[in-house]
Amino acid sequence: MTDTPVPLEKKPPGAAPPPPTPGLAAEPVGPGWPGGPRGPRVYGPMPPPYFAKPTLLDRMFRRWKRPEPLRPAFVGATAAAGLVGALTLGPMMREGAFGVGVPIAAAAVAAVSGAAALRAGRLVAPATRRRRGVRRANLTAVVFALLSLALVATFAVRDADWIVAITFLLAMPIASYAAAGGRSWVELIGGGLAYPFSGLRMLPWAARGVAGAATSGRGVTWPVIRTGLIAAGLLLVFGALFAGADAAFGDLAAGLVPDVSGGSVFVYGFAFVATMLATLAGSHLAQSPPPLHLLAPRRPAPAGRWSWIVPIAALDLLFLAFCAVQARVFLAADRDALLAETGLTYAEYARQGFFQLVVVTVLVIAVIALAMTWAPSATRADRATVRALLGLLCALTLVVVAVALRRLYLYEEAFGWTRLRLWVHAFEVWLGLVVVLGAVGAVFGFRRDLLPRAIAGSAAAALLALAAINPDGFIAERNVDRFEATGKIDVLYLRNLSADAVPALDRLPEPQRSCALWEIERELRGDEPAVAANLGRARARDLLADTPAVRSAGNDLSGGIYGFCSDMIYDTGGSTRY
């Protein structure tokens, strides 16, 4: 139905307004309004109201449900987890040494978050009509939660700061995805980033739950927990004061009651609050994950046959030509002659291969993901053709991976192993594994939603494997072998390794051994709290206690780092460390 255009006209002052036209909205008359004393009366349809169309992100946040109210039992469990965090993280933060206490605190947070997920029915699905009496466990949440705890457990076995930091940074998004869940790429990435957003959304929810538990007079659980917390707080404060007042009582309570001072109270309080907030954020996310599936794009209709077959075939031909040219790298016997032809140094040659591999692998994975979504699959011939082309593309990509690893091996063989070279080597191997996973999904037709989870799980597993081989010990062992074969060694680099390298560096003859171990031995002096126990540091202390490093003017930092030990590097050939 269309509106008939109404001409605009002016009425003389004081004239009666005409009767309203059917279908048109009545308009007010008065000062400042059309038709009033100050302006003409305008006739026409009322414009429809304007509403801004919400984005997908707005819809996701609006539909993000709130979890059930925080019960007093969970408040007590959260406080208990905070107490565990204060007793484990507090001493380590004061001493600056981290160990077994970190996985203990992480296990406490995971236990409370897992209990919240179990109560919400997200850890174990209830029985259905088809499966009466049978419950299905959320294997994705269980596997990724165990992977995150295993990554955090590296604090207890490795002393190398760089590998511990990387494992911890990966453990956080892995744990967040374990709580959020999902199957698509959008849900994987969004679930890994959902933990901080859940921490912001849980603040009012946690405040209401804590206030309700503190003022609730019903039930027995909260009064018991509250009484226990008050008694523990009183014993902690007064016991620490008595320990500082009497030496005998202080020796008895040493290791059980922390020192009461301004700095220690702040550190322990910070550890307590941080652990409680982490537990509440995990419980909130485990009970009520964001609806990330709303952000996933709709699956489009498959493209035409030639729209995909021709580009993939052309890409296969390009990869085949590149692999044919790069095959001579595998067969090169004279490394110097090979590099002389390229005009590159060892470092430039290896880095060029690495960044090439990263770009190629990412693009190949993107092509596989897009082909699994848009490639034609209506007939058996279409499916077979696409799988054959993608399989050939993945096989040729693996050749590129092998060429890049060969380039890096030439570099390592010439100058030895470092942390950066080992990390690049491990990263390249993982990228090759990602290509294999993509090939398996594309060629054998596995479920499309398994690929994101398989890649994320392989990243965690690869990092665990890297931590299991003891990276600093591996680097030290390869450099010691190189020293025994060629007499070349970089002592200044080896002395900056962690305590994990002590068993391998202990094989060096003097004075190289003392030059490499002196600084590590100095860092291991002194006691550390029991919660900071670490397997790598314990082994290093045992070896150095039996055969300590010999102190001299060359290996003592107070006598100058460019003394005898630094001169020894140039006498043995030196190396580039990047």
Coordinates of C-alpha atoms in Angstrom, one line a residue:
M1 CA 0.0 0.0 0.0
T2 CA 1.4 3.4 -1.0
D3 CA 0.7 6.8 0.7
T4 CA -0.9 9.5 -1.5
P5 CA 1.3 12.6 -1.6
V6 CA -0.2 15.4 0.3
P7 CA 0.6 19.0 -0.8
L8 CA 2.1 21.4 1.7
E9 CA 0.0 24.5 2.3
K10 CA -0.2 27.4 4.7
K11 CA -3.2 28.3 6.7
P12 CA -4.0 31.8 7.9
P13 CA -3.6 32.5 11.6
G14 CA -6.7 31.6 13.6
A15 CA -8.1 29.2 11.1
A16 CA -9.4 25.9 12.3
P17 CA -7.3 22.9 11.5
P18 CA -8.7 20.5 8.9
P19 CA -9.9 17.1 10.0
P20 CA -7.3 14.4 10.2
T21 CA -6.8 12.4 7.1
P22 CA -7.4 8.6 7.5
G23 CA -4.1 6.8 7.8
L24 CA -2.1 9.8 9.0
A25 CA -0.9 10.3 12.5
A26 CA -2.3 13.2 14.5
E27 CA 0.2 16.0 15.2
P28 CA 0.4 18.3 18.2
V29 CA -0.3 22.0 17.7
G30 CA 1.5 24.6 19.8
P31 CA 4.4 27.0 20.0
G32 CA 7.4 25.5 18.3
W33 CA 5.4 22.7 16.5
P34 CA 4.5 22.7 12.9
G35 CA 1.1 24.4 12.6
G36 CA 1.6 26.5 15.7
P37 CA 2.0 30.3 15.9
R38 CA 5.6 30.2 14.7
G39 CA 5.5 27.8 11.8
P40 CA 3.3 26.3 9.1
R41 CA 1.5 23.1 9.6
V42 CA 3.0 20.3 7.6
Y43 CA 0.9 17.3 6.5
G44 CA 2.5 13.9 5.8
P45 CA 3.1 10.4 7.1
M46 CA 5.1 10.0 10.3
P47 CA 8.6 8.5 9.5
P48 CA 9.3 5.1 10.9
P49 CA 11.6 4.9 13.9
Y50 CA 15.2 4.2 13.2
F51 CA 17.0 1.4 15.0
A52 CA 20.7 0.6 14.6
K53 CA 21.2 -3.0 13.5
P54 CA 23.2 -4.9 16.1
T55 CA 26.4 -6.5 15.1
L56 CA 27.3 -10.1 15.6
L57 CA 29.5 -9.2 18.5
D58 CA 26.6 -7.2 20.1
R59 CA 24.3 -10.2 19.7
M60 CA 26.9 -12.5 21.2
F61 CA 27.3 -10.4 24.3
R62 CA 23.5 -9.9 24.7
R63 CA 22.9 -13.6 24.6
W64 CA 25.7 -14.4 26.9
K65 CA 23.7 -15.9 29.8
R66 CA 24.5 -15.4 33.4
P67 CA 25.4 -18.5 35.5
E68 CA 23.4 -19.6 38.5
P69 CA 23.9 -17.6 41.7
L70 CA 27.2 -18.3 43.5
R71 CA 26.5 -20.7 46.3
P72 CA 28.1 -20.5 49.8
A73 CA 29.8 -23.9 49.2
F74 CA 31.5 -22.5 46.1
V75 CA 32.5 -19.3 47.9
G76 CA 34.2 -21.5 50.6
A77 CA 35.9 -23.6 47.9
T78 CA 37.1 -20.4 46.2
A79 CA 38.5 -19.1 49.4
A80 CA 40.2 -22.4 50.0
A81 CA 41.8 -22.2 46.5
G82 CA 42.9 -18.6 47.4
L83 CA 44.5 -19.9 50.6
V84 CA 46.4 -22.6 48.6
G85 CA 47.5 -19.9 46.2
A86 CA 48.7 -17.7 49.0
L87 CA 50.7 -20.5 50.6
T88 CA 52.3 -21.6 47.4
L89 CA 52.7 -18.5 45.2
G90 CA 53.4 -16.1 48.1
P91 CA 56.8 -17.6 49.1
M92 CA 57.9 -18.1 45.5
M93 CA 57.0 -14.5 44.7
R94 CA 59.0 -13.2 47.7
E95 CA 62.1 -15.3 46.7
G96 CA 61.8 -14.9 43.0
A97 CA 62.1 -18.6 42.4
F98 CA 59.2 -20.7 41.0
G99 CA 58.7 -24.4 41.2
V100 CA 56.2 -27.1 42.2
G101 CA 53.9 -24.5 43.9
V102 CA 52.7 -23.2 40.6
P103 CA 51.1 -26.4 39.4
I104 CA 49.7 -26.9 42.9
A105 CA 47.9 -23.6 42.7
A106 CA 46.8 -24.3 39.1
A107 CA 45.4 -27.6 40.2
A108 CA 43.4 -25.9 43.0
V109 CA 41.9 -23.4 40.5
A110 CA 41.1 -26.2 38.0
A111 CA 39.4 -28.3 40.7
V112 CA 37.0 -25.6 41.6
S113 CA 36.3 -24.6 38.0
G114 CA 35.8 -28.3 37.1
A115 CA 33.3 -28.7 40.0
A116 CA 31.4 -25.6 38.7
A117 CA 31.3 -27.1 35.1
L118 CA 30.1 -30.4 36.5
R119 CA 27.3 -28.8 38.4
A120 CA 26.3 -26.8 35.3
G121 CA 26.1 -30.1 33.3
R122 CA 28.9 -29.0 30.9
L123 CA 31.5 -31.6 32.0
V124 CA 29.3 -34.6 31.8
A125 CA 26.2 -34.5 29.6
P126 CA 23.0 -35.9 31.2
A127 CA 21.4 -39.1 29.9
T128 CA 19.0 -38.8 27.0
R129 CA 16.1 -41.0 25.9
R130 CA 18.3 -42.8 23.4
R131 CA 21.0 -43.4 26.0
R132 CA 19.2 -44.0 29.2
G133 CA 21.5 -44.2 32.2
V134 CA 24.5 -43.4 30.0
R135 CA 26.3 -40.1 30.4
R136 CA 28.7 -38.6 27.9
A137 CA 31.8 -36.9 29.1
N138 CA 33.0 -33.7 27.5
L139 CA 36.3 -35.2 26.2
T140 CA 37.4 -31.9 24.6
A141 CA 37.2 -30.1 28.0
V142 CA 38.9 -32.9 29.8
V143 CA 41.8 -33.3 27.3
F144 CA 42.5 -29.6 27.0
A145 CA 42.3 -29.1 30.8
L146 CA 44.9 -31.9 31.2
L147 CA 47.1 -30.3 28.5
S148 CA 47.0 -26.9 30.3
L149 CA 47.9 -28.5 33.6
A150 CA 50.7 -30.4 32.0
L151 CA 52.1 -27.2 30.5
V152 CA 52.0 -25.5 33.9
A153 CA 53.8 -28.5 35.4
T154 CA 57.0 -27.5 33.6
F155 CA 57.6 -25.1 36.5
A156 CA 58.4 -28.1 38.6
V157 CA 60.9 -29.8 36.3
R158 CA 62.6 -27.0 34.2
D159 CA 64.6 -24.0 35.3
A160 CA 64.9 -22.4 31.9
D161 CA 62.9 -19.2 32.1
W162 CA 62.2 -19.0 28.4
I163 CA 60.6 -22.4 28.0
V164 CA 58.6 -22.0 31.3
A165 CA 57.3 -18.6 30.1
I166 CA 56.2 -20.0 26.7
T167 CA 54.5 -23.0 28.3
F168 CA 52.6 -20.8 30.7
L169 CA 51.5 -18.3 28.0
L170 CA 50.1 -21.2 26.0
A171 CA 48.5 -22.9 29.0
M172 CA 46.3 -19.9 29.6
P173 CA 44.4 -19.9 26.2
I174 CA 44.3 -23.7 26.3
A175 CA 42.6 -23.7 29.7
S176 CA 40.3 -20.9 28.6
Y177 CA 39.2 -23.0 25.5
A178 CA 38.8 -26.1 27.8
A179 CA 36.2 -24.1 29.8
A180 CA 34.5 -22.3 26.8
G181 CA 34.4 -25.3 24.4
G182 CA 33.4 -25.1 20.7
R183 CA 34.4 -26.8 17.5
S184 CA 34.9 -24.2 14.8
W185 CA 37.8 -21.9 14.2
V186 CA 35.9 -19.0 15.6
E187 CA 35.0 -20.9 18.8
L188 CA 38.6 -22.0 19.1
I189 CA 40.1 -18.5 18.9
G190 CA 37.3 -16.9 20.8
G191 CA 37.3 -19.5 23.5
G192 CA 41.1 -19.0 24.0
L193 CA 40.5 -15.3 24.5
A194 CA 37.3 -15.6 26.6
Y195 CA 39.0 -15.9 30.0
P196 CA 39.8 -12.2 30.6
F197 CA 36.3 -11.2 29.4
S198 CA 34.8 -13.7 31.7
G199 CA 36.9 -12.2 34.5
L200 CA 35.2 -8.8 33.9
R201 CA 31.7 -10.2 33.7
M202 CA 32.1 -12.3 36.9
L203 CA 32.8 -9.3 39.2
P204 CA 29.1 -8.4 39.9
W205 CA 28.2 -12.0 40.0
A206 CA 30.9 -12.8 42.5
A207 CA 30.1 -9.7 44.6
R208 CA 26.5 -10.8 44.9
G209 CA 27.5 -14.4 45.7
V210 CA 30.0 -13.4 48.4
A211 CA 27.6 -10.8 49.9
G212 CA 24.8 -13.4 50.0
A213 CA 27.1 -16.0 51.6
A214 CA 28.3 -13.6 54.2
T215 CA 24.8 -12.5 55.2
S216 CA 23.1 -15.8 54.9
G217 CA 22.0 -17.3 58.2
R218 CA 20.6 -20.6 56.8
G219 CA 22.4 -23.8 56.4
V220 CA 25.5 -25.2 58.0
T221 CA 28.1 -25.1 55.2
W222 CA 28.9 -21.4 55.3
P223 CA 29.1 -21.0 59.1
V224 CA 31.5 -23.9 59.2
I225 CA 33.6 -22.5 56.5
R226 CA 33.5 -19.0 58.0
T227 CA 34.5 -20.3 61.4
G228 CA 37.4 -22.2 59.9
L229 CA 38.6 -19.2 57.9
I230 CA 38.5 -17.0 61.0
A231 CA 40.4 -19.5 63.1
A232 CA 43.0 -20.0 60.4
G233 CA 43.5 -16.2 60.0
L234 CA 43.9 -15.7 63.8
L235 CA 46.4 -18.6 64.0
L236 CA 48.3 -17.3 61.1
V237 CA 48.7 -13.8 62.4
F238 CA 49.4 -14.5 66.1
G239 CA 51.5 -17.5 65.3
A240 CA 53.7 -15.4 63.1
L241 CA 54.0 -12.7 65.8
F242 CA 55.0 -15.3 68.4
A243 CA 57.6 -16.8 66.0
G244 CA 59.2 -13.3 65.6
A245 CA 59.2 -12.8 69.4
D246 CA 60.9 -16.0 70.5
A247 CA 63.7 -17.7 68.6
A248 CA 62.9 -21.3 69.8
F249 CA 59.3 -20.9 68.8
G250 CA 60.4 -19.3 65.6
D251 CA 62.6 -22.3 64.7
L252 CA 59.6 -24.6 65.4
A253 CA 57.3 -22.6 63.2
A254 CA 59.8 -21.9 60.5
G255 CA 58.5 -22.9 57.1
L256 CA 54.9 -23.1 58.4
V257 CA 54.1 -19.5 59.3
P258 CA 55.2 -16.7 57.0
D259 CA 57.0 -13.6 58.2
V260 CA 54.6 -10.8 59.1
S261 CA 55.9 -7.6 57.5
G262 CA 54.6 -5.0 55.2
G263 CA 56.1 -6.6 52.1
S264 CA 55.2 -10.1 53.0
V265 CA 51.6 -9.2 53.9
F266 CA 51.2 -7.5 50.5
V267 CA 52.7 -10.4 48.6
Y268 CA 50.6 -13.1 50.4
G269 CA 47.5 -10.9 50.1
F270 CA 48.1 -10.3 46.4
A271 CA 48.6 -14.1 45.8
F272 CA 45.4 -14.8 47.7
V273 CA 43.3 -12.3 45.8
A274 CA 44.8 -13.2 42.4
T275 CA 44.1 -16.9 43.0
M276 CA 40.5 -16.2 44.1
L277 CA 39.8 -14.0 41.1
A278 CA 41.3 -16.6 38.7
T279 CA 39.1 -19.3 40.3
L280 CA 36.0 -17.2 40.1
A281 CA 36.7 -16.3 36.4
G282 CA 37.2 -20.0 35.6
S283 CA 34.1 -21.0 37.4
H284 CA 32.1 -18.3 35.6
L285 CA 33.4 -19.3 32.2
A286 CA 32.9 -23.0 32.9
Q287 CA 29.3 -22.5 33.9
S288 CA 28.3 -20.0 31.3
P289 CA 30.5 -19.8 28.2
P290 CA 29.9 -17.1 25.6
P291 CA 27.7 -18.2 22.6
L292 CA 30.6 -17.9 20.2
H293 CA 28.8 -20.0 17.6
L294 CA 26.8 -16.8 16.7
L295 CA 30.0 -15.3 15.4
A296 CA 30.7 -18.2 13.0
P297 CA 29.9 -17.3 9.4
R298 CA 27.3 -19.3 7.5
R299 CA 28.6 -22.1 5.3
P300 CA 28.3 -20.9 1.7
A301 CA 27.2 -23.0 -1.2
P302 CA 29.9 -25.0 -2.9
A303 CA 31.6 -23.3 -5.8
G304 CA 31.8 -24.6 -9.4
R305 CA 34.0 -27.4 -10.4
W306 CA 36.5 -25.5 -12.5
S307 CA 36.6 -22.5 -10.0
W308 CA 38.5 -24.7 -7.6
I309 CA 40.2 -27.4 -9.6
V310 CA 42.1 -25.0 -11.9
P311 CA 43.6 -22.8 -9.1
I312 CA 44.6 -25.8 -7.0
A313 CA 46.2 -27.5 -10.0
A314 CA 48.1 -24.3 -10.9
L315 CA 49.3 -24.1 -7.3
D316 CA 50.5 -27.7 -7.4
L317 CA 52.5 -27.0 -10.5
L318 CA 54.2 -24.0 -8.9
F319 CA 55.1 -26.0 -5.8
L320 CA 56.4 -28.8 -8.0
A321 CA 58.7 -26.4 -9.8
F322 CA 60.0 -24.9 -6.6
C323 CA 60.6 -28.3 -5.1
A324 CA 62.5 -29.4 -8.2
V325 CA 64.8 -26.4 -7.9
Q326 CA 65.3 -26.9 -4.1
A327 CA 66.1 -30.6 -4.4
R328 CA 69.7 -29.7 -4.9
V329 CA 69.8 -28.4 -1.3
F330 CA 69.3 -31.9 -0.1
L331 CA 72.1 -33.2 -2.3
A332 CA 74.6 -30.4 -1.7
A333 CA 77.8 -31.8 -0.3
D334 CA 79.8 -28.6 -0.4
R335 CA 78.0 -26.1 1.9
D336 CA 80.4 -23.2 1.2
A337 CA 80.0 -23.6 -2.6
L338 CA 76.2 -23.6 -2.2
L339 CA 76.2 -20.4 -0.2
A340 CA 78.7 -18.8 -2.6
E341 CA 76.2 -19.2 -5.4
T342 CA 73.4 -17.7 -3.4
G343 CA 75.5 -14.8 -2.0
L344 CA 74.0 -15.2 1.4
T345 CA 75.5 -15.9 4.8
Y346 CA 74.5 -18.9 6.9
A347 CA 72.2 -16.8 9.1
E348 CA 70.5 -15.2 6.1
Y349 CA 70.1 -18.5 4.3
A350 CA 68.5 -20.1 7.3
R351 CA 66.2 -17.2 8.1
Q352 CA 65.0 -17.0 4.5
G353 CA 64.0 -20.6 4.7
F354 CA 62.2 -20.2 8.0
F355 CA 60.0 -17.2 7.1
Q356 CA 59.3 -18.8 3.7
L357 CA 58.1 -21.9 5.5
V358 CA 55.9 -19.9 7.9
V359 CA 54.2 -18.1 5.0
V360 CA 53.9 -21.1 2.8
T361 CA 52.5 -23.3 5.6
V362 CA 49.9 -20.8 6.8
L363 CA 48.7 -20.2 3.2
V364 CA 48.5 -24.0 2.6
I365 CA 46.5 -24.5 5.8
A366 CA 44.2 -21.6 4.7
V367 CA 43.8 -23.1 1.2
I368 CA 42.9 -26.5 2.8
A369 CA 40.4 -24.9 5.1
L370 CA 38.8 -23.0 2.3
A371 CA 38.7 -26.0 0.0
M372 CA 37.1 -28.1 2.6
T373 CA 34.3 -25.5 2.8
W374 CA 33.8 -24.2 -0.7
A375 CA 35.2 -26.9 -3.0
P376 CA 32.6 -28.9 -5.0
S377 CA 31.5 -32.1 -3.3
A378 CA 28.3 -33.0 -5.0
T379 CA 29.6 -36.0 -7.0
R380 CA 32.2 -38.6 -6.2
A381 CA 34.4 -37.4 -9.1
D382 CA 34.5 -33.9 -7.6
R383 CA 35.4 -35.2 -4.2
A384 CA 38.1 -37.4 -5.5
T385 CA 39.6 -34.7 -7.7
V386 CA 39.8 -32.1 -4.9
R387 CA 41.3 -34.7 -2.5
A388 CA 43.9 -35.7 -4.9
L389 CA 45.0 -32.1 -5.7
L390 CA 45.0 -31.2 -2.0
G391 CA 47.0 -34.3 -1.1
L392 CA 49.6 -33.4 -3.7
L393 CA 49.8 -29.9 -2.4
C394 CA 50.4 -31.1 1.2
A395 CA 53.0 -33.6 0.0
L396 CA 54.9 -30.8 -1.9
T397 CA 54.6 -28.5 1.2
L398 CA 56.3 -31.2 3.3
V399 CA 59.2 -31.1 0.8
V400 CA 59.4 -27.4 1.5
V401 CA 59.5 -28.1 5.2
A402 CA 62.3 -30.6 4.7
V403 CA 64.3 -28.1 2.6
A404 CA 63.9 -25.4 5.3
L405 CA 65.0 -27.9 8.0
R406 CA 68.0 -28.8 5.9
R407 CA 69.0 -25.1 5.7
L408 CA 68.7 -24.7 9.4
Y409 CA 70.7 -27.9 10.0
L410 CA 73.6 -26.5 7.9
Y411 CA 73.6 -23.4 10.0
E412 CA 73.5 -25.4 13.3
E413 CA 76.3 -27.7 12.1
A414 CA 78.5 -24.7 11.3
F415 CA 78.0 -22.6 14.5
G416 CA 76.3 -24.9 17.1
W417 CA 73.0 -24.8 18.8
T418 CA 71.4 -21.9 20.6
R419 CA 68.0 -21.3 22.1
L420 CA 66.7 -19.4 19.1
R421 CA 67.9 -22.1 16.7
L422 CA 66.3 -24.8 18.7
W423 CA 63.1 -22.9 19.0
V424 CA 63.0 -22.3 15.2
H425 CA 63.8 -26.0 14.6
A426 CA 61.0 -27.1 16.8
F427 CA 58.6 -24.6 15.3
E428 CA 59.3 -25.8 11.8
V429 CA 58.7 -29.4 12.8
W430 CA 55.4 -28.5 14.3
L431 CA 54.4 -26.6 11.1
G432 CA 55.1 -29.8 9.2
L433 CA 52.9 -31.7 11.6
V434 CA 50.1 -29.1 10.9
V435 CA 50.5 -29.8 7.2
V436 CA 50.1 -33.5 7.9
L437 CA 47.0 -33.0 9.9
G438 CA 45.6 -30.8 7.1
A439 CA 46.4 -33.5 4.6
V440 CA 44.7 -36.2 6.7
G441 CA 41.6 -34.0 7.0
A442 CA 41.4 -33.1 3.3
V443 CA 42.4 -36.5 1.8
F444 CA 40.6 -38.9 4.0
G445 CA 37.6 -36.7 4.5
F446 CA 37.6 -36.5 8.3
R447 CA 35.1 -34.3 10.1
R448 CA 35.8 -30.6 9.4
D449 CA 35.3 -29.6 13.0
L450 CA 38.2 -31.8 14.2
L451 CA 40.9 -29.9 12.4
P452 CA 40.9 -26.8 14.7
R453 CA 41.1 -28.9 17.8
A454 CA 43.7 -31.2 16.4
I455 CA 46.0 -28.2 15.5
A456 CA 45.5 -26.6 18.9
G457 CA 46.2 -29.9 20.7
S458 CA 49.2 -30.6 18.6
A459 CA 50.7 -27.2 19.5
A460 CA 50.4 -28.0 23.2
A461 CA 51.8 -31.5 22.7
A462 CA 54.7 -30.2 20.6
L463 CA 55.6 -27.7 23.4
L464 CA 55.4 -30.4 26.0
A465 CA 57.7 -32.5 23.9
L466 CA 60.2 -29.6 23.6
A467 CA 60.1 -29.2 27.4
A468 CA 60.5 -32.9 27.9
I469 CA 63.9 -33.0 26.0
N470 CA 65.3 -30.4 28.4
P471 CA 66.1 -27.6 25.9
D472 CA 69.0 -26.0 27.7
G473 CA 70.5 -29.4 28.4
F474 CA 70.1 -30.4 24.8
I475 CA 71.8 -27.2 23.7
A476 CA 74.7 -27.7 26.1
E477 CA 75.1 -31.3 25.1
R478 CA 75.3 -30.5 21.4
N479 CA 77.8 -27.8 22.0
V480 CA 79.9 -30.0 24.2
D481 CA 79.9 -32.6 21.5
R482 CA 81.0 -30.0 19.0
F483 CA 83.8 -28.9 21.3
E484 CA 85.1 -32.4 21.6
A485 CA 85.0 -32.8 17.8
T486 CA 86.3 -29.4 16.7
G487 CA 87.6 -27.6 19.8
K488 CA 85.2 -24.7 19.2
I489 CA 82.9 -23.5 22.0
D490 CA 81.2 -20.3 23.0
V491 CA 81.6 -20.2 26.8
L492 CA 80.1 -16.8 27.2
Y493 CA 76.8 -18.1 25.8
L494 CA 76.9 -21.4 27.7
R495 CA 77.4 -19.6 31.0
N496 CA 74.1 -17.8 30.5
L497 CA 72.1 -21.1 30.3
S498 CA 70.0 -22.3 33.2
A499 CA 70.6 -25.0 35.7
D500 CA 69.1 -27.5 33.3
A501 CA 72.4 -27.4 31.4
V502 CA 74.7 -28.3 34.3
P503 CA 74.7 -32.1 33.7
A504 CA 76.0 -31.6 30.1
L505 CA 78.4 -28.7 31.0
D506 CA 79.9 -30.9 33.7
R507 CA 81.5 -33.0 30.9
L508 CA 83.7 -30.1 29.9
P509 CA 87.4 -30.2 30.8
E510 CA 89.0 -27.5 32.9
P511 CA 89.1 -24.5 32.7
Q512 CA 86.1 -24.5 30.3
R513 CA 84.0 -26.3 32.8
S514 CA 84.5 -23.7 35.6
C515 CA 84.1 -20.8 33.1
A516 CA 80.7 -22.2 32.0
L517 CA 79.4 -23.3 35.5
W518 CA 80.6 -20.4 37.7
E519 CA 77.7 -18.1 37.2
I520 CA 75.2 -20.9 37.3
E521 CA 76.6 -22.1 40.6
R522 CA 76.5 -18.6 42.1
E523 CA 72.8 -18.3 41.2
L524 CA 72.1 -21.6 42.9
R525 CA 73.6 -20.6 46.2
G526 CA 71.2 -20.0 49.1
D527 CA 68.1 -21.7 50.2
E528 CA 64.7 -21.6 48.5
P529 CA 61.2 -22.3 50.0
A530 CA 59.9 -25.8 49.8
V531 CA 57.1 -24.8 47.4
A532 CA 59.8 -23.6 44.9
A533 CA 61.3 -27.1 44.6
N534 CA 62.5 -27.7 41.0
L535 CA 64.0 -30.8 39.5
G536 CA 66.5 -29.1 37.3
R537 CA 67.9 -27.0 40.1
A538 CA 68.0 -30.0 42.5
R539 CA 70.1 -32.0 40.0
A540 CA 72.4 -29.1 39.4
R541 CA 73.0 -28.5 43.1
D542 CA 73.9 -32.2 43.6
L543 CA 76.4 -32.1 40.8
L544 CA 78.0 -28.9 41.9
A545 CA 78.1 -30.0 45.5
D546 CA 80.3 -33.0 44.5
T547 CA 82.5 -31.0 42.1
P548 CA 82.2 -27.2 42.6
A549 CA 83.4 -24.8 39.9
V550 CA 87.0 -23.5 40.4
R551 CA 87.0 -19.8 41.1
S552 CA 89.5 -17.7 39.3
A553 CA 90.0 -14.1 38.1
G554 CA 88.7 -15.1 34.7
N555 CA 85.4 -16.7 35.6
D556 CA 84.5 -14.4 38.5
L557 CA 82.3 -11.6 37.4
S558 CA 83.8 -9.2 39.9
G559 CA 87.1 -9.7 38.1
G560 CA 85.6 -8.8 34.7
I561 CA 83.7 -10.8 32.2
Y562 CA 86.2 -10.2 29.5
G563 CA 89.0 -12.0 31.3
F564 CA 90.4 -15.4 30.6
C565 CA 87.0 -17.0 29.8
S566 CA 86.2 -14.4 27.2
D567 CA 89.7 -14.7 25.6
M568 CA 89.2 -18.5 25.3
I569 CA 86.2 -17.9 23.0
Y570 CA 88.3 -16.2 20.3
D571 CA 91.1 -18.8 20.7
T572 CA 88.5 -21.5 19.8
G573 CA 86.9 -19.8 16.9
G574 CA 83.8 -18.1 18.4
S575 CA 80.4 -18.2 16.8
T576 CA 77.4 -16.1 15.9
R577 CA 74.6 -16.5 18.4
Y578 CA 71.6 -15.8 16.2

